[in-house]
Amino acid sequence: MKIQELADKMGLTIHTIRFYEKEGLLDDRHVRRESNNYRNYSDEAVERLKLIKKFQSIGCSLAGFGYASKHGDILHFQR
């Protein structure tokens, strides 16, 4: 799906999604570039963004999310 569709679906802005991508919170599992250089977001991106929003709702920072996801501790929040 394109970024606008993802933004609408998740209630986020395009700027926020691009920021998450820039910060490494969305990676090549979540977004791929098409031949025309447009971003194409997977269903995994939706799940990842839901997880980020859940993490933030309990008062954790994006830096904490990034650290936890890089070290495998994020699995505890998916349940």
PDB file as gemmi writes it, atoms N, CA and C in Angstrom:
CRYST1    1.000    1.000    1.000  90.00  90.00  90.00 P 1                      
ATOM      1  N   MET A   1       0.842  -1.178   0.000  1.00  0.00           N  
ATOM      2  CA  MET A   1       0.000   0.000   0.000  1.00  0.00           C  
ATOM      3  C   MET A   1       0.883   1.234   0.000  1.00  0.00           C  
ATOM      4  N   LYS A   2       0.358   2.291  -0.543  1.00  0.00           N  
ATOM      5  CA  LYS A   2       1.091   3.557  -0.592  1.00  0.00           C  
ATOM      6  C   LYS A   2       1.033   4.247   0.768  1.00  0.00           C  
ATOM      7  N   ILE A   3       1.889   5.229   0.955  1.00  0.00           N  
ATOM      8  CA  ILE A   3       2.042   5.878   2.251  1.00  0.00           C  
ATOM      9  C   ILE A   3       0.756   6.584   2.708  1.00  0.00           C  
ATOM     10  N   GLN A   4       0.021   7.211   1.780  1.00  0.00           N  
ATOM     11  CA  GLN A   4      -1.212   7.910   2.174  1.00  0.00           C  
ATOM     12  C   GLN A   4      -2.248   6.914   2.695  1.00  0.00           C  
ATOM     13  N   GLU A   5      -2.361   5.774   2.044  1.00  0.00           N  
ATOM     14  CA  GLU A   5      -3.293   4.738   2.494  1.00  0.00           C  
ATOM     15  C   GLU A   5      -2.905   4.240   3.887  1.00  0.00           C  
ATOM     16  N   LEU A   6      -1.619   4.025   4.095  1.00  0.00           N  
ATOM     17  CA  LEU A   6      -1.133   3.590   5.403  1.00  0.00           C  
ATOM     18  C   LEU A   6      -1.398   4.659   6.458  1.00  0.00           C  
ATOM     19  N   ALA A   7      -1.128   5.908   6.134  1.00  0.00           N  
ATOM     20  CA  ALA A   7      -1.356   7.004   7.072  1.00  0.00           C  
ATOM     21  C   ALA A   7      -2.834   7.082   7.459  1.00  0.00           C  
ATOM     22  N   ASP A   8      -3.714   6.998   6.481  1.00  0.00           N  
ATOM     23  CA  ASP A   8      -5.155   7.039   6.745  1.00  0.00           C  
ATOM     24  C   ASP A   8      -5.592   5.862   7.609  1.00  0.00           C  
ATOM     25  N   LYS A   9      -5.088   4.687   7.280  1.00  0.00           N  
ATOM     26  CA  LYS A   9      -5.450   3.467   8.009  1.00  0.00           C  
ATOM     27  C   LYS A   9      -5.013   3.526   9.473  1.00  0.00           C  
ATOM     28  N   MET A  10      -3.848   4.131   9.715  1.00  0.00           N  
ATOM     29  CA  MET A  10      -3.270   4.143  11.061  1.00  0.00           C  
ATOM     30  C   MET A  10      -3.562   5.429  11.833  1.00  0.00           C  
ATOM     31  N   GLY A  11      -4.147   6.413  11.181  1.00  0.00           N  
ATOM     32  CA  GLY A  11      -4.406   7.685  11.862  1.00  0.00           C  
ATOM     33  C   GLY A  11      -3.130   8.463  12.154  1.00  0.00           C  
ATOM     34  N   LEU A  12      -2.163   8.331  11.270  1.00  0.00           N  
ATOM     35  CA  LEU A  12      -0.881   9.023  11.397  1.00  0.00           C  
ATOM     36  C   LEU A  12      -0.699   9.950  10.208  1.00  0.00           C  
ATOM     37  N   THR A  13       0.274  10.827  10.308  1.00  0.00           N  
ATOM     38  CA  THR A  13       0.611  11.664   9.160  1.00  0.00           C  
ATOM     39  C   THR A  13       1.698  10.978   8.331  1.00  0.00           C  
ATOM     40  N   ILE A  14       1.786  11.394   7.089  1.00  0.00           N  
ATOM     41  CA  ILE A  14       2.857  10.895   6.219  1.00  0.00           C  
ATOM     42  C   ILE A  14       4.208  11.249   6.828  1.00  0.00           C  
ATOM     43  N   HIS A  15       4.304  12.457   7.376  1.00  0.00           N  
ATOM     44  CA  HIS A  15       5.551  12.903   7.997  1.00  0.00           C  
ATOM     45  C   HIS A  15       5.968  11.956   9.126  1.00  0.00           C  
ATOM     46  N   THR A  16       5.022  11.539   9.935  1.00  0.00           N  
ATOM     47  CA  THR A  16       5.325  10.628  11.052  1.00  0.00           C  
ATOM     48  C   THR A  16       5.838   9.293  10.544  1.00  0.00           C  
ATOM     49  N   ILE A  17       5.191   8.760   9.535  1.00  0.00           N  
ATOM     50  CA  ILE A  17       5.620   7.462   8.981  1.00  0.00           C  
ATOM     51  C   ILE A  17       7.020   7.583   8.399  1.00  0.00           C  
ATOM     52  N   ARG A  18       7.298   8.646   7.695  1.00  0.00           N  
ATOM     53  CA  ARG A  18       8.651   8.854   7.140  1.00  0.00           C  
ATOM     54  C   ARG A  18       9.681   9.029   8.254  1.00  0.00           C  
ATOM     55  N   PHE A  19       9.287   9.704   9.324  1.00  0.00           N  
ATOM     56  CA  PHE A  19      10.177   9.854  10.472  1.00  0.00           C  
ATOM     57  C   PHE A  19      10.505   8.488  11.071  1.00  0.00           C  
ATOM     58  N   TYR A  20       9.507   7.655  11.273  1.00  0.00           N  
ATOM     59  CA  TYR A  20       9.745   6.313  11.808  1.00  0.00           C  
ATOM     60  C   TYR A  20      10.680   5.527  10.901  1.00  0.00           C  
ATOM     61  N   GLU A  21      10.492   5.669   9.615  1.00  0.00           N  
ATOM     62  CA  GLU A  21      11.367   4.983   8.656  1.00  0.00           C  
ATOM     63  C   GLU A  21      12.800   5.504   8.772  1.00  0.00           C  
ATOM     64  N   LYS A  22      12.946   6.816   8.842  1.00  0.00           N  
ATOM     65  CA  LYS A  22      14.274   7.437   8.968  1.00  0.00           C  
ATOM     66  C   LYS A  22      14.983   6.986  10.247  1.00  0.00           C  
ATOM     67  N   GLU A  23      14.211   6.824  11.318  1.00  0.00           N  
ATOM     68  CA  GLU A  23      14.766   6.396  12.601  1.00  0.00           C  
ATOM     69  C   GLU A  23      15.039   4.894  12.669  1.00  0.00           C  
ATOM     70  N   GLY A  24      14.703   4.172  11.608  1.00  0.00           N  
ATOM     71  CA  GLY A  24      14.973   2.740  11.560  1.00  0.00           C  
ATOM     72  C   GLY A  24      13.910   1.883  12.224  1.00  0.00           C  
ATOM     73  N   LEU A  25      12.767   2.474  12.556  1.00  0.00           N  
ATOM     74  CA  LEU A  25      11.694   1.707  13.193  1.00  0.00           C  
ATOM     75  C   LEU A  25      10.893   0.906  12.175  1.00  0.00           C  
ATOM     76  N   LEU A  26      10.950   1.334  10.925  1.00  0.00           N  
ATOM     77  CA  LEU A  26      10.401   0.572   9.803  1.00  0.00           C  
ATOM     78  C   LEU A  26      11.579   0.225   8.907  1.00  0.00           C  
ATOM     79  N   ASP A  27      11.715  -1.035   8.575  1.00  0.00           N  
ATOM     80  CA  ASP A  27      12.852  -1.444   7.744  1.00  0.00           C  
ATOM     81  C   ASP A  27      12.374  -2.125   6.470  1.00  0.00           C  
ATOM     82  N   ASP A  28      13.264  -2.838   5.794  1.00  0.00           N  
ATOM     83  CA  ASP A  28      12.907  -3.420   4.500  1.00  0.00           C  
ATOM     84  C   ASP A  28      11.865  -4.533   4.593  1.00  0.00           C  
ATOM     85  N   ARG A  29      11.543  -4.995   5.771  1.00  0.00           N  
ATOM     86  CA  ARG A  29      10.417  -5.926   5.930  1.00  0.00           C  
ATOM     87  C   ARG A  29       9.095  -5.173   5.830  1.00  0.00           C  
ATOM     88  N   HIS A  30       9.143  -3.891   6.133  1.00  0.00           N  
ATOM     89  CA  HIS A  30       7.933  -3.085   6.222  1.00  0.00           C  
ATOM     90  C   HIS A  30       7.710  -2.179   5.019  1.00  0.00           C  
ATOM     91  N   VAL A  31       8.772  -1.785   4.364  1.00  0.00           N  
ATOM     92  CA  VAL A  31       8.661  -0.865   3.220  1.00  0.00           C  
ATOM     93  C   VAL A  31       9.670  -1.245   2.149  1.00  0.00           C  
ATOM     94  N   ARG A  32       9.187  -1.236   0.915  1.00  0.00           N  
ATOM     95  CA  ARG A  32      10.049  -1.520  -0.235  1.00  0.00           C  
ATOM     96  C   ARG A  32       9.855  -0.404  -1.251  1.00  0.00           C  
ATOM     97  N   ARG A  33      10.882  -0.187  -2.024  1.00  0.00           N  
ATOM     98  CA  ARG A  33      10.810   0.803  -3.101  1.00  0.00           C  
ATOM     99  C   ARG A  33      10.416   0.090  -4.390  1.00  0.00           C  
ATOM    100  N   GLU A  34       9.444   0.664  -5.083  1.00  0.00           N  
ATOM    101  CA  GLU A  34       9.045   0.138  -6.382  1.00  0.00           C  
ATOM    102  C   GLU A  34       9.985   0.681  -7.447  1.00  0.00           C  
ATOM    103  N   SER A  35       9.854   0.204  -8.663  1.00  0.00           N  
ATOM    104  CA  SER A  35      10.742   0.643  -9.747  1.00  0.00           C  
ATOM    105  C   SER A  35      10.618   2.144 -10.008  1.00  0.00           C  
ATOM    106  N   ASN A  36       9.458   2.734  -9.699  1.00  0.00           N  
ATOM    107  CA  ASN A  36       9.275   4.180  -9.873  1.00  0.00           C  
ATOM    108  C   ASN A  36       9.717   4.961  -8.632  1.00  0.00           C  
ATOM    109  N   ASN A  37      10.338   4.264  -7.678  1.00  0.00           N  
ATOM    110  CA  ASN A  37      10.883   4.809  -6.440  1.00  0.00           C  
ATOM    111  C   ASN A  37       9.821   5.165  -5.392  1.00  0.00           C  
ATOM    112  N   TYR A  38       8.562   4.786  -5.636  1.00  0.00           N  
ATOM    113  CA  TYR A  38       7.522   4.984  -4.629  1.00  0.00           C  
ATOM    114  C   TYR A  38       7.700   3.962  -3.525  1.00  0.00           C  
ATOM    115  N   ARG A  39       7.349   4.353  -2.303  1.00  0.00           N  
ATOM    116  CA  ARG A  39       7.379   3.416  -1.187  1.00  0.00           C  
ATOM    117  C   ARG A  39       6.128   2.537  -1.247  1.00  0.00           C  
ATOM    118  N   ASN A  40       6.309   1.253  -0.985  1.00  0.00           N  
ATOM    119  CA  ASN A  40       5.195   0.314  -0.912  1.00  0.00           C  
ATOM    120  C   ASN A  40       5.274  -0.365   0.449  1.00  0.00           C  
ATOM    121  N   TYR A  41       4.270  -0.146   1.281  1.00  0.00           N  
ATOM    122  CA  TYR A  41       4.269  -0.654   2.657  1.00  0.00           C  
ATOM    123  C   TYR A  41       3.517  -1.971   2.740  1.00  0.00           C  
ATOM    124  N   SER A  42       4.073  -2.909   3.476  1.00  0.00           N  
ATOM    125  CA  SER A  42       3.486  -4.238   3.632  1.00  0.00           C  
ATOM    126  C   SER A  42       2.473  -4.254   4.773  1.00  0.00           C  
ATOM    127  N   ASP A  43       1.752  -5.359   4.878  1.00  0.00           N  
ATOM    128  CA  ASP A  43       0.841  -5.549   6.008  1.00  0.00           C  
ATOM    129  C   ASP A  43       1.622  -5.594   7.319  1.00  0.00           C  
ATOM    130  N   GLU A  44       2.868  -6.035   7.240  1.00  0.00           N  
ATOM    131  CA  GLU A  44       3.725  -6.034   8.436  1.00  0.00           C  
ATOM    132  C   GLU A  44       3.953  -4.620   8.951  1.00  0.00           C  
ATOM    133  N   ALA A  45       3.940  -3.632   8.055  1.00  0.00           N  
ATOM    134  CA  ALA A  45       4.104  -2.239   8.470  1.00  0.00           C  
ATOM    135  C   ALA A  45       2.934  -1.807   9.347  1.00  0.00           C  
ATOM    136  N   VAL A  46       1.734  -2.262   9.001  1.00  0.00           N  
ATOM    137  CA  VAL A  46       0.552  -1.944   9.808  1.00  0.00           C  
ATOM    138  C   VAL A  46       0.735  -2.504  11.214  1.00  0.00           C  
ATOM    139  N   GLU A  47       1.143  -3.764  11.304  1.00  0.00           N  
ATOM    140  CA  GLU A  47       1.344  -4.394  12.609  1.00  0.00           C  
ATOM    141  C   GLU A  47       2.456  -3.700  13.395  1.00  0.00           C  
ATOM    142  N   ARG A  48       3.505  -3.315  12.708  1.00  0.00           N  
ATOM    143  CA  ARG A  48       4.614  -2.627  13.359  1.00  0.00           C  
ATOM    144  C   ARG A  48       4.171  -1.269  13.910  1.00  0.00           C  
ATOM    145  N   LEU A  49       3.396  -0.537  13.128  1.00  0.00           N  
ATOM    146  CA  LEU A  49       2.909   0.763  13.579  1.00  0.00           C  
ATOM    147  C   LEU A  49       1.932   0.618  14.752  1.00  0.00           C  
ATOM    148  N   LYS A  50       1.119  -0.419  14.729  1.00  0.00           N  
ATOM    149  CA  LYS A  50       0.234  -0.691  15.871  1.00  0.00           C  
ATOM    150  C   LYS A  50       1.071  -0.934  17.126  1.00  0.00           C  
ATOM    151  N   LEU A  51       2.149  -1.674  16.968  1.00  0.00           N  
ATOM    152  CA  LEU A  51       3.029  -1.973  18.090  1.00  0.00           C  
ATOM    153  C   LEU A  51       3.721  -0.704  18.604  1.00  0.00           C  
ATOM    154  N   ILE A  52       4.161   0.143  17.702  1.00  0.00           N  
ATOM    155  CA  ILE A  52       4.785   1.411  18.098  1.00  0.00           C  
ATOM    156  C   ILE A  52       3.781   2.256  18.884  1.00  0.00           C  
ATOM    157  N   LYS A  53       2.550   2.347  18.378  1.00  0.00           N  
ATOM    158  CA  LYS A  53       1.516   3.130  19.065  1.00  0.00           C  
ATOM    159  C   LYS A  53       1.205   2.548  20.451  1.00  0.00           C  
ATOM    160  N   LYS A  54       1.165   1.226  20.538  1.00  0.00           N  
ATOM    161  CA  LYS A  54       0.914   0.561  21.822  1.00  0.00           C  
ATOM    162  C   LYS A  54       2.050   0.872  22.800  1.00  0.00           C  
ATOM    163  N   PHE A  55       3.263   0.784  22.317  1.00  0.00           N  
ATOM    164  CA  PHE A  55       4.447   1.051  23.127  1.00  0.00           C  
ATOM    165  C   PHE A  55       4.407   2.480  23.657  1.00  0.00           C  
ATOM    166  N   GLN A  56       4.057   3.427  22.791  1.00  0.00           N  
ATOM    167  CA  GLN A  56       3.971   4.832  23.202  1.00  0.00           C  
ATOM    168  C   GLN A  56       2.833   5.049  24.201  1.00  0.00           C  
ATOM    169  N   SER A  57       1.747   4.310  24.046  1.00  0.00           N  
ATOM    170  CA  SER A  57       0.589   4.499  24.932  1.00  0.00           C  
ATOM    171  C   SER A  57       0.877   4.097  26.376  1.00  0.00           C  
ATOM    172  N   ILE A  58       1.894   3.277  26.574  1.00  0.00           N  
ATOM    173  CA  ILE A  58       2.262   2.897  27.950  1.00  0.00           C  
ATOM    174  C   ILE A  58       3.409   3.764  28.473  1.00  0.00           C  
ATOM    175  N   GLY A  59       3.722   4.828  27.717  1.00  0.00           N  
ATOM    176  CA  GLY A  59       4.687   5.812  28.192  1.00  0.00           C  
ATOM    177  C   GLY A  59       6.125   5.585  27.794  1.00  0.00           C  
ATOM    178  N   CYS A  60       6.359   4.688  26.865  1.00  0.00           N  
ATOM    179  CA  CYS A  60       7.733   4.411  26.427  1.00  0.00           C  
ATOM    180  C   CYS A  60       8.103   5.301  25.237  1.00  0.00           C  
ATOM    181  N   SER A  61       9.359   5.610  25.141  1.00  0.00           N  
ATOM    182  CA  SER A  61       9.853   6.474  24.065  1.00  0.00           C  
ATOM    183  C   SER A  61      10.124   5.666  22.800  1.00  0.00           C  
ATOM    184  N   LEU A  62      10.267   6.384  21.701  1.00  0.00           N  
ATOM    185  CA  LEU A  62      10.645   5.730  20.448  1.00  0.00           C  
ATOM    186  C   LEU A  62      12.047   5.147  20.551  1.00  0.00           C  
ATOM    187  N   ALA A  63      12.925   5.836  21.282  1.00  0.00           N  
ATOM    188  CA  ALA A  63      14.283   5.311  21.481  1.00  0.00           C  
ATOM    189  C   ALA A  63      14.217   3.979  22.226  1.00  0.00           C  
ATOM    190  N   GLY A  64      13.354   3.902  23.220  1.00  0.00           N  
ATOM    191  CA  GLY A  64      13.173   2.650  23.961  1.00  0.00           C  
ATOM    192  C   GLY A  64      12.614   1.556  23.082  1.00  0.00           C  
ATOM    193  N   PHE A  65      11.675   1.917  22.212  1.00  0.00           N  
ATOM    194  CA  PHE A  65      11.121   0.948  21.272  1.00  0.00           C  
ATOM    195  C   PHE A  65      12.216   0.439  20.341  1.00  0.00           C  
ATOM    196  N   GLY A  66      13.010   1.370  19.803  1.00  0.00           N  
ATOM    197  CA  GLY A  66      14.096   0.986  18.902  1.00  0.00           C  
ATOM    198  C   GLY A  66      15.088   0.055  19.573  1.00  0.00           C  
ATOM    199  N   TYR A  67      15.451   0.371  20.799  1.00  0.00           N  
ATOM    200  CA  TYR A  67      16.384  -0.474  21.548  1.00  0.00           C  
ATOM    201  C   TYR A  67      15.784  -1.853  21.780  1.00  0.00           C  
ATOM    202  N   ALA A  68      14.553  -1.887  22.252  1.00  0.00           N  
ATOM    203  CA  ALA A  68      13.905  -3.166  22.554  1.00  0.00           C  
ATOM    204  C   ALA A  68      13.746  -4.019  21.301  1.00  0.00           C  
ATOM    205  N   SER A  69      13.387  -3.392  20.191  1.00  0.00           N  
ATOM    206  CA  SER A  69      13.194  -4.167  18.967  1.00  0.00           C  
ATOM    207  C   SER A  69      14.509  -4.697  18.415  1.00  0.00           C  
ATOM    208  N   LYS A  70      15.590  -3.962  18.596  1.00  0.00           N  
ATOM    209  CA  LYS A  70      16.901  -4.431  18.126  1.00  0.00           C  
ATOM    210  C   LYS A  70      17.461  -5.557  18.991  1.00  0.00           C  
ATOM    211  N   HIS A  71      17.015  -5.608  20.250  1.00  0.00           N  
ATOM    212  CA  HIS A  71      17.535  -6.610  21.174  1.00  0.00           C  
ATOM    213  C   HIS A  71      16.552  -7.736  21.469  1.00  0.00           C  
ATOM    214  N   GLY A  72      15.475  -7.803  20.698  1.00  0.00           N  
ATOM    215  CA  GLY A  72      14.535  -8.907  20.825  1.00  0.00           C  
ATOM    216  C   GLY A  72      13.574  -8.816  21.989  1.00  0.00           C  
ATOM    217  N   ASP A  73      13.650  -7.745  22.779  1.00  0.00           N  
ATOM    218  CA  ASP A  73      12.761  -7.611  23.929  1.00  0.00           C  
ATOM    219  C   ASP A  73      11.356  -7.182  23.545  1.00  0.00           C  
ATOM    220  N   ILE A  74      11.147  -6.821  22.326  1.00  0.00           N  
ATOM    221  CA  ILE A  74       9.857  -6.308  21.866  1.00  0.00           C  
ATOM    222  C   ILE A  74       8.799  -7.405  21.814  1.00  0.00           C  
ATOM    223  N   LEU A  75       9.204  -8.633  21.748  1.00  0.00           N  
ATOM    224  CA  LEU A  75       8.245  -9.747  21.648  1.00  0.00           C  
ATOM    225  C   LEU A  75       7.280  -9.779  22.828  1.00  0.00           C  
ATOM    226  N   HIS A  76       7.703  -9.300  23.965  1.00  0.00           N  
ATOM    227  CA  HIS A  76       6.841  -9.296  25.157  1.00  0.00           C  
ATOM    228  C   HIS A  76       5.658  -8.355  24.983  1.00  0.00           C  
ATOM    229  N   PHE A  77       5.786  -7.320  24.152  1.00  0.00           N  
ATOM    230  CA  PHE A  77       4.734  -6.342  23.966  1.00  0.00           C  
ATOM    231  C   PHE A  77       3.727  -6.769  22.905  1.00  0.00           C  
ATOM    232  N   GLN A  78       4.036  -7.796  22.139  1.00  0.00           N  
ATOM    233  CA  GLN A  78       3.150  -8.213  21.067  1.00  0.00           C  
ATOM    234  C   GLN A  78       2.018  -9.087  21.573  1.00  0.00           C  
ATOM    235  N   ARG A  79       2.079  -9.536  22.766  1.00  0.00           N  
ATOM    236  CA  ARG A  79       1.051 -10.448  23.280  1.00  0.00           C  
ATOM    237  C   ARG A  79      -0.198  -9.731  23.666  1.00  0.00           C  
TER     238      ARG A  79                                                      
END                                                                             
